[in-house]
Amino acid sequence: QVQLVESGGGSVQSGGSLRLSCVASGYTYSSYCIGWFRQAPGKEREGVAAIDSDGSTSYADSVKGRFTISQDNGKNTVSLQMNSLKPEDTAMYYCAADPFPLPGLVLSADEYTYWGQGTQVTVSS
């Protein structure tokens, strides 16, 4: 059974940084894509960043240059380094995994089968 556990959320002031981590267990597929998504109250879940088993990364335009996704295969961990945070980054952040998301749709929540419980990020102005 695949389990994803997020950590690292918290409250920071605008311009600050946070590092989120997603630890995966029970994942037996040889290929994968891990995505970070976020959902603010009253808004749809949106893709933030994704990384696949080849190391290819994708970012939403709203976070390019500020967020960096990376992976540590030895620790089954995917991290999201978030710098220059803005109040509009406030949301619940989720990591998700899928063995075969469609190319070009790796930031679409519909492409992912496995989800974590989320970690809250709050950025104050």
Short mmCIF file of C-alpha atoms in Angstrom, two decimals, residues 14-61:
data_model
loop_
_atom_site.label_atom_id
_atom_site.label_comp_id
_atom_site.label_asym_id
_atom_site.label_seq_id
_atom_site.Cartn_x
_atom_site.Cartn_y
_atom_site.Cartn_z
CA SER A 14 6.21 37.29 3.27
CA GLY A 15 9.64 36.82 1.71
CA GLY A 16 10.47 33.88 3.94
CA SER A 17 11.26 30.28 3.07
CA LEU A 18 9.98 26.83 3.89
CA ARG A 19 11.04 23.35 2.84
CA LEU A 20 8.38 20.70 2.45
CA SER A 21 9.15 17.00 2.38
CA CYS A 22 7.19 14.05 1.09
CA VAL A 23 8.25 10.58 2.18
CA ALA A 24 6.91 7.68 0.15
CA SER A 25 6.56 4.09 1.26
CA GLY A 26 5.09 0.96 -0.26
CA TYR A 27 5.69 2.23 -3.81
CA THR A 28 6.72 -0.67 -6.00
CA TYR A 29 6.53 0.83 -9.48
CA SER A 30 9.83 1.37 -11.29
CA SER A 31 8.63 4.63 -12.81
CA TYR A 32 6.89 7.44 -11.03
CA CYS A 33 6.01 11.06 -10.99
CA ILE A 34 5.69 12.93 -7.73
CA GLY A 35 3.78 16.17 -7.72
CA TRP A 36 3.18 18.92 -5.20
CA PHE A 37 -0.24 20.49 -5.24
CA ARG A 38 -1.91 23.15 -3.16
CA GLN A 39 -5.43 24.14 -2.32
CA ALA A 40 -6.54 27.35 -0.70
CA PRO A 41 -10.00 27.70 0.87
CA GLY A 42 -12.64 28.13 -1.78
CA LYS A 43 -10.23 27.41 -4.62
CA GLU A 44 -9.49 24.41 -6.78
CA ARG A 45 -6.47 22.25 -6.18
CA GLU A 46 -3.62 23.41 -8.38
CA GLY A 47 -0.36 21.81 -9.42
CA VAL A 48 2.77 23.51 -8.15
CA ALA A 49 5.68 21.32 -9.21
CA ALA A 50 6.42 17.77 -10.29
CA ILE A 51 9.42 15.53 -10.75
CA ASP A 52 9.60 12.17 -12.49
CA SER A 53 11.84 9.14 -12.18
CA ASP A 54 14.12 10.55 -14.90
CA GLY A 55 14.61 13.72 -12.90
CA SER A 56 12.60 15.93 -15.22
CA THR A 57 10.84 18.75 -13.44
CA SER A 58 7.81 20.92 -14.15
CA TYR A 59 6.64 24.08 -12.42
CA ALA A 60 3.58 26.23 -12.41
CA ASP A 61 4.27 29.70 -13.78
#
